[in-house]
Tab-separated table of C-alpha atoms (C1' of nucleotides) in Angstrom:
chain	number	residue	atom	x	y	z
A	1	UNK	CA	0.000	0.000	0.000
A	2	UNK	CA	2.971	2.509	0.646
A	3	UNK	CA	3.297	4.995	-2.242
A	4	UNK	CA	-0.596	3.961	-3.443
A	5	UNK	CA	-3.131	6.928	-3.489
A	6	UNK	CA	-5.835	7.455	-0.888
A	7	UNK	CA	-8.696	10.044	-2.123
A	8	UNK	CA	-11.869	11.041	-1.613
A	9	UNK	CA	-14.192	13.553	-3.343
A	10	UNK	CA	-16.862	15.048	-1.532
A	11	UNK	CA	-19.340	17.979	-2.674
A	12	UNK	CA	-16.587	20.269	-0.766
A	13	UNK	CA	-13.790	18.842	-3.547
A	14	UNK	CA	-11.157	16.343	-3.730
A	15	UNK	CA	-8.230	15.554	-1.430
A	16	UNK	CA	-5.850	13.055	-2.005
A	17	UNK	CA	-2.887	11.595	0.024
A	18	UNK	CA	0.131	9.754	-1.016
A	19	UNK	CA	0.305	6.396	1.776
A	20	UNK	CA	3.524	6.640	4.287
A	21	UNK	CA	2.610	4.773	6.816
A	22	UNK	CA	0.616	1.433	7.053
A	23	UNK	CA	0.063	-1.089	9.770
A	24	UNK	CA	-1.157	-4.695	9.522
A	25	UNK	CA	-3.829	-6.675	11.797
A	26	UNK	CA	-3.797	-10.260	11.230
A	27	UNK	CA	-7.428	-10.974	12.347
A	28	UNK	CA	-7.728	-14.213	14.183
A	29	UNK	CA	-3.990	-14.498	14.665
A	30	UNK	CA	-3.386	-11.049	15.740
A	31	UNK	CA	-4.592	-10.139	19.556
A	32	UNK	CA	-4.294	-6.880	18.728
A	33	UNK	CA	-6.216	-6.910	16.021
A	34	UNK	CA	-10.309	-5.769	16.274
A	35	UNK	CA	-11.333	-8.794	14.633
A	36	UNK	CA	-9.361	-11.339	17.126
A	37	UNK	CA	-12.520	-12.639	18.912
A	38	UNK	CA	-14.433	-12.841	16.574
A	39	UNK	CA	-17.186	-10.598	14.674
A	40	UNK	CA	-18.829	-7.871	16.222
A	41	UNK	CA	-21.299	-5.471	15.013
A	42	UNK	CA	-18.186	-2.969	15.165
A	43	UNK	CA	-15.549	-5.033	12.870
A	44	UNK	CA	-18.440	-6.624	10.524
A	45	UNK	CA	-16.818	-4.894	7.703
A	46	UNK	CA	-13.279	-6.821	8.004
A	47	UNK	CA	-15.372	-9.943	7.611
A	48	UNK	CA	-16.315	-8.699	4.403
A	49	UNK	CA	-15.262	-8.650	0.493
A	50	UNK	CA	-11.614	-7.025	0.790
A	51	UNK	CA	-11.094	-3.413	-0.533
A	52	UNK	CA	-13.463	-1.756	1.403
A	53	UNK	CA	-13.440	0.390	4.376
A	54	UNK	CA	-13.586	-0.624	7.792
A	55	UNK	CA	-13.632	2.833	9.681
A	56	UNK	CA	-13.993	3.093	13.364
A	57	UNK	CA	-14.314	5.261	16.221
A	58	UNK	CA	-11.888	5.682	18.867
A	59	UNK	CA	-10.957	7.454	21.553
A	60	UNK	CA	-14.206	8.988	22.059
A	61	UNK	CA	-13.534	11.358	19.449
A	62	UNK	CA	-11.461	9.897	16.327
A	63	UNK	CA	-11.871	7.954	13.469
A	64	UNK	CA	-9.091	5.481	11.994
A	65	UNK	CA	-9.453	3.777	8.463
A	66	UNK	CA	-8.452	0.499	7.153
A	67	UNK	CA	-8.839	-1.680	3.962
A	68	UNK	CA	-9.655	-5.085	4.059
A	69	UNK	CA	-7.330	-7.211	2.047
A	70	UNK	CA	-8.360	-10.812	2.382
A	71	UNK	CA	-11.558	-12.845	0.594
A	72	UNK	CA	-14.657	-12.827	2.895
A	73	UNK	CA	-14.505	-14.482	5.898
A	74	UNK	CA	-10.743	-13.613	6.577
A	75	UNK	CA	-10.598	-10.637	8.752
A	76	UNK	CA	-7.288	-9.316	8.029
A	77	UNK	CA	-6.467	-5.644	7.241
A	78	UNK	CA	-4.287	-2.753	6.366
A	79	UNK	CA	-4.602	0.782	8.770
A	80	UNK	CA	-3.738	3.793	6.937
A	81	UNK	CA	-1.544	5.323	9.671
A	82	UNK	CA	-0.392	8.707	7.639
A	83	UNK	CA	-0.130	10.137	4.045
A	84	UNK	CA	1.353	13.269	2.386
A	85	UNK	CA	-1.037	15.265	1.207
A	86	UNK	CA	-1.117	15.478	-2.812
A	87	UNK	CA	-3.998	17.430	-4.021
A	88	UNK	CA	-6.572	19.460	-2.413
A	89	UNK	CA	-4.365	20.698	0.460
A	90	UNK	CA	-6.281	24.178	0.985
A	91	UNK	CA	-9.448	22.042	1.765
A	92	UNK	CA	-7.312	19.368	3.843
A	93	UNK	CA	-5.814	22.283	5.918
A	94	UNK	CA	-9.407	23.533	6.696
A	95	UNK	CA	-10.410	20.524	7.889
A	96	UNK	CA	-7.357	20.086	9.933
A	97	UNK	CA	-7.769	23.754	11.588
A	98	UNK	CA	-11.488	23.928	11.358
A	99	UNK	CA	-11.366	20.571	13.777
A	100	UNK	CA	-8.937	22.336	16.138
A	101	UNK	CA	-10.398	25.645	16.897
A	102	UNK	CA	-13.797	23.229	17.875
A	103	UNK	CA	-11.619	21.638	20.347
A	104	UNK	CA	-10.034	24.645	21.720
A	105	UNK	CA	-13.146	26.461	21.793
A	106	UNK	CA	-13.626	26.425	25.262
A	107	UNK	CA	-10.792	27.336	26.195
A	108	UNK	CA	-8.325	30.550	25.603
A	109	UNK	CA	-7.807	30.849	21.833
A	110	UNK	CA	-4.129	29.212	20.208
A	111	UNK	CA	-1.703	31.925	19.553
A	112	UNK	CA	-0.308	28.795	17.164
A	113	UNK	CA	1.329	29.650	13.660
A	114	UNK	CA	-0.115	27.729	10.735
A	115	UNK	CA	-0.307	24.072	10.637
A	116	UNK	CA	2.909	22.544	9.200
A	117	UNK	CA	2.071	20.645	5.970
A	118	UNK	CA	3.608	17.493	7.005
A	119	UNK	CA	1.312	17.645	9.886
A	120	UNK	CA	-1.858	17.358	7.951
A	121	UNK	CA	-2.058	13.644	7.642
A	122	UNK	CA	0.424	12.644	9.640
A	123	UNK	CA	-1.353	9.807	12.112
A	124	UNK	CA	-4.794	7.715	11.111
A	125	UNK	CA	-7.180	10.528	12.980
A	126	UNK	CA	-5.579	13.398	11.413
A	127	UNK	CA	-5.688	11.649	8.328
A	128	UNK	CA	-8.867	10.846	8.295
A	129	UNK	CA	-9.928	14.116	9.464
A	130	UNK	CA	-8.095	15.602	6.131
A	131	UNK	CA	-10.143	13.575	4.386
A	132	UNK	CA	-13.473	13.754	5.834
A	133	UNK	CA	-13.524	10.170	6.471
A	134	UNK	CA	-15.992	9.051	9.560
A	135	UNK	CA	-18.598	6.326	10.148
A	136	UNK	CA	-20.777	6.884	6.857
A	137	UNK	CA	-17.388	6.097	5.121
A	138	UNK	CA	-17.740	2.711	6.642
A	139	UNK	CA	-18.186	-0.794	4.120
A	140	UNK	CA	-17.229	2.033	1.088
A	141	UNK	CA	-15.937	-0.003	-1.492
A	142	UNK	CA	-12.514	1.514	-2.236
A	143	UNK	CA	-11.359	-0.801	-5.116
A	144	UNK	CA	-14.064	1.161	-7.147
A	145	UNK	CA	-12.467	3.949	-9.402
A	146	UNK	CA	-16.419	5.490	-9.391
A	147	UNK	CA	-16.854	5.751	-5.414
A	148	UNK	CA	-15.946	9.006	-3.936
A	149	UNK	CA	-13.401	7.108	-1.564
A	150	UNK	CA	-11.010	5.303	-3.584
A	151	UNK	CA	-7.511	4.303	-4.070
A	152	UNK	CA	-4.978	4.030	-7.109
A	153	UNK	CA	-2.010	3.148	-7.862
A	154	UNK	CA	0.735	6.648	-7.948
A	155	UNK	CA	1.456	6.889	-11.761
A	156	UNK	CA	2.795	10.559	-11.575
A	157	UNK	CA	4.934	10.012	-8.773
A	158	UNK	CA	8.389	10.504	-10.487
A	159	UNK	CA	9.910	7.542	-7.876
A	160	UNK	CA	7.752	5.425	-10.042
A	161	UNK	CA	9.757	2.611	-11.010
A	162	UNK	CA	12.166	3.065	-8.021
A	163	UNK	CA	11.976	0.591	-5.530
A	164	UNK	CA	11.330	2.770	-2.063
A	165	UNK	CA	13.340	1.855	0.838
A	166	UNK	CA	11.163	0.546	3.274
A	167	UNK	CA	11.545	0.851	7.374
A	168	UNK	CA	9.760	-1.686	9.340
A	169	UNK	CA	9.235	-1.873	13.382
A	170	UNK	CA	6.053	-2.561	15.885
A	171	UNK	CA	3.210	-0.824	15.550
A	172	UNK	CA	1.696	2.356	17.753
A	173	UNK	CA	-0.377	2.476	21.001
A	174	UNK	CA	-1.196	-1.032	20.650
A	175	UNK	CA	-0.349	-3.624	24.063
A	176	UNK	CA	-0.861	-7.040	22.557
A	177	UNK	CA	0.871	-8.337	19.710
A	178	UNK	CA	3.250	-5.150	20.400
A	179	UNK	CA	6.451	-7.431	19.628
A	180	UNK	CA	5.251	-8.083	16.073
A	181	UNK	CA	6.941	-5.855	13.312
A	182	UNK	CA	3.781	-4.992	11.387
A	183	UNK	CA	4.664	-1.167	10.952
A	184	UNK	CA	5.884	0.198	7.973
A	185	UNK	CA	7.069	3.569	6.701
A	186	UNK	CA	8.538	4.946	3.445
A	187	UNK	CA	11.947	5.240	5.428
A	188	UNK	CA	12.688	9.096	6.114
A	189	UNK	CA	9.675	10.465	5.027
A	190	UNK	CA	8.467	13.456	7.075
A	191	UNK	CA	4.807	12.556	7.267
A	192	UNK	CA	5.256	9.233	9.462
A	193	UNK	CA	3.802	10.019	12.563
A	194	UNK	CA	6.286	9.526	15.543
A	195	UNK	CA	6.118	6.370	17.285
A	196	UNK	CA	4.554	6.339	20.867
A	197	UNK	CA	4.228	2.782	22.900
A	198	UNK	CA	1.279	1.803	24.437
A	199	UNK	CA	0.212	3.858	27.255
A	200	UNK	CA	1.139	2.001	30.562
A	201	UNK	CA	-1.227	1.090	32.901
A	202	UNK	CA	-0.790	3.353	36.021
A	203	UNK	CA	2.260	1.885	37.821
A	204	UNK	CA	2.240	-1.113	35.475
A	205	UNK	CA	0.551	-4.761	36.360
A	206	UNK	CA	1.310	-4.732	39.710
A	207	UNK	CA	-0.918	-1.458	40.767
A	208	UNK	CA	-3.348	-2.988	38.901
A	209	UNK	CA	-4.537	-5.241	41.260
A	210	UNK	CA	-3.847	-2.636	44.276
A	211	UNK	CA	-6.348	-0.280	42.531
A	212	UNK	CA	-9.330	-1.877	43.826
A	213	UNK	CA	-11.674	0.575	45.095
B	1	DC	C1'	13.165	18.964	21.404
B	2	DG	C1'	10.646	15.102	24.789
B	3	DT	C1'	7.282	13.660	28.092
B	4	DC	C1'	2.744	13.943	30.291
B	5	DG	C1'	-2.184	14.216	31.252
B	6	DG	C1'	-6.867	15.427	29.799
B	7	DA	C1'	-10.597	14.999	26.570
B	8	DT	C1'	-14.392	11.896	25.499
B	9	DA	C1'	-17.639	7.969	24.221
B	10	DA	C1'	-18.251	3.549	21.725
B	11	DT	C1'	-17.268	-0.979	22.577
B	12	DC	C1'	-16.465	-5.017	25.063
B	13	DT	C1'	-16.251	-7.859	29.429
C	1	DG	C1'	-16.662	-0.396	34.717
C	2	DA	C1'	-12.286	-0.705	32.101
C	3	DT	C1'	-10.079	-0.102	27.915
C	4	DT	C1'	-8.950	2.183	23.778
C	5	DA	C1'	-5.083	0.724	16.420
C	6	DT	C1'	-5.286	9.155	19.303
C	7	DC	C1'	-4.449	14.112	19.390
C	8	DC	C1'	-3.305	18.413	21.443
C	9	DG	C1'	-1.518	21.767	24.523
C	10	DA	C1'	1.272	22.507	28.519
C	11	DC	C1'	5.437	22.291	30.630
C	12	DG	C1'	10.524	21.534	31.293
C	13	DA	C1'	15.215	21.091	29.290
DNA sequence: CGTCGGATAATCT
DNA sequence: GATTATCCGACGA
């Protein structure tokens, strides 16, 4: 999927990234993955036809995207982790600033300078926010060249032909499975988000059981 | 630059 | 009731 073209075209106009960063989740051989135990109503889509969309909601306020890449049945997937924005970046940027004056809104306003370009797809929330992907983007059948979310190949990219060097290494934020090497990241490219590891647990398994109340 | 905590709600146990 | 495939701003070096 690296170097393959993400885009969608909404009555607002079209914004495309360029894939950097991709993760993999294995399905019923992956713990980490959504689709481990089993289906839900949640991960339905990953038990579906592959190239379509299985977007979902995390965090209590972020969407992520993936495309399913196995035949039906097989719940195994790609997450589309970050992206360099290739067309429509005036549009992406609103998005990406629109989004973060609602969040600061109650608070004091951000004396911030403008939003870095790298920045606007960089991680699979911001990415999809740059996109205006969310949960009626869900099931979309992406292999299509006729739906408004879609992906291609990269034939202008003048690295076609190139073989990319590739950096591999485990993936973000997850806690199971976080030994497996299922990360990878056009090596050097600016837009990969940074790499954070899962967030401990308070004081780590220990505490766990102390925190009982 | 790096590290940290808060926001915030669907989903699962 | 706990966890979460995250992001952002604050703070310290």
């Amino acid at each position: 999927m690296l170097g393959c073209v993400l885009e969608h075209e909404t009555e607002a106009g079209l914004v495309a990234v360029e894939l950097t960063e991709v993760e993999a989740y294995t399905g019923a051989t992956d713990p980490a993955s959504h689709s481990y135990r089993g289906r839900t109503s949640r991960n339905a889509v990953m038990f579906g036809p592959p190239g379509h969309a299985y977007v979902y909601f995390t965090y209590g306020m972020h969407f992520c995207v993936n495309v399913v890449c196995m035949p039906e049945g097989t719940a195994e997937g790609i997450l589309f982790r970050a992206g360099r924005v290739i067309a429509g970046e005036l549009l992406a940027r609103e998005r990406r600033v629109r989004r973060r004056l609602e969040t600061a809104a109650a608070g004091q306003p951000s004396a911030r300078s403008v939003l870095p370009a790298r920045d606007l797809a960089r991680g699979p929330a911001r990415l999809c926010q740059a996109l205006a992907i969310n949960r009626s983007q869900n099931g979309a059948d992406m292999s299509d060249p006729a739906s408004p979310l879609r992906l291609r190949g990269n034939e202008s990219d003048a690295r076609v032909g190139e073989r990319p060097e590739i950096s591999v290494g485990p993936r973000v934020g997850v806690s199971a499975g976080a030994d497996t090497n299922f990360r990878f990241w056009l090596a050097g490219d600016p837009t990969v988000s940074a790499y954070r590891p899962a967030k401990a647990r308070a004081g780590g398994p220990a505490s766990a059981q102390a925190r009982t109340t």
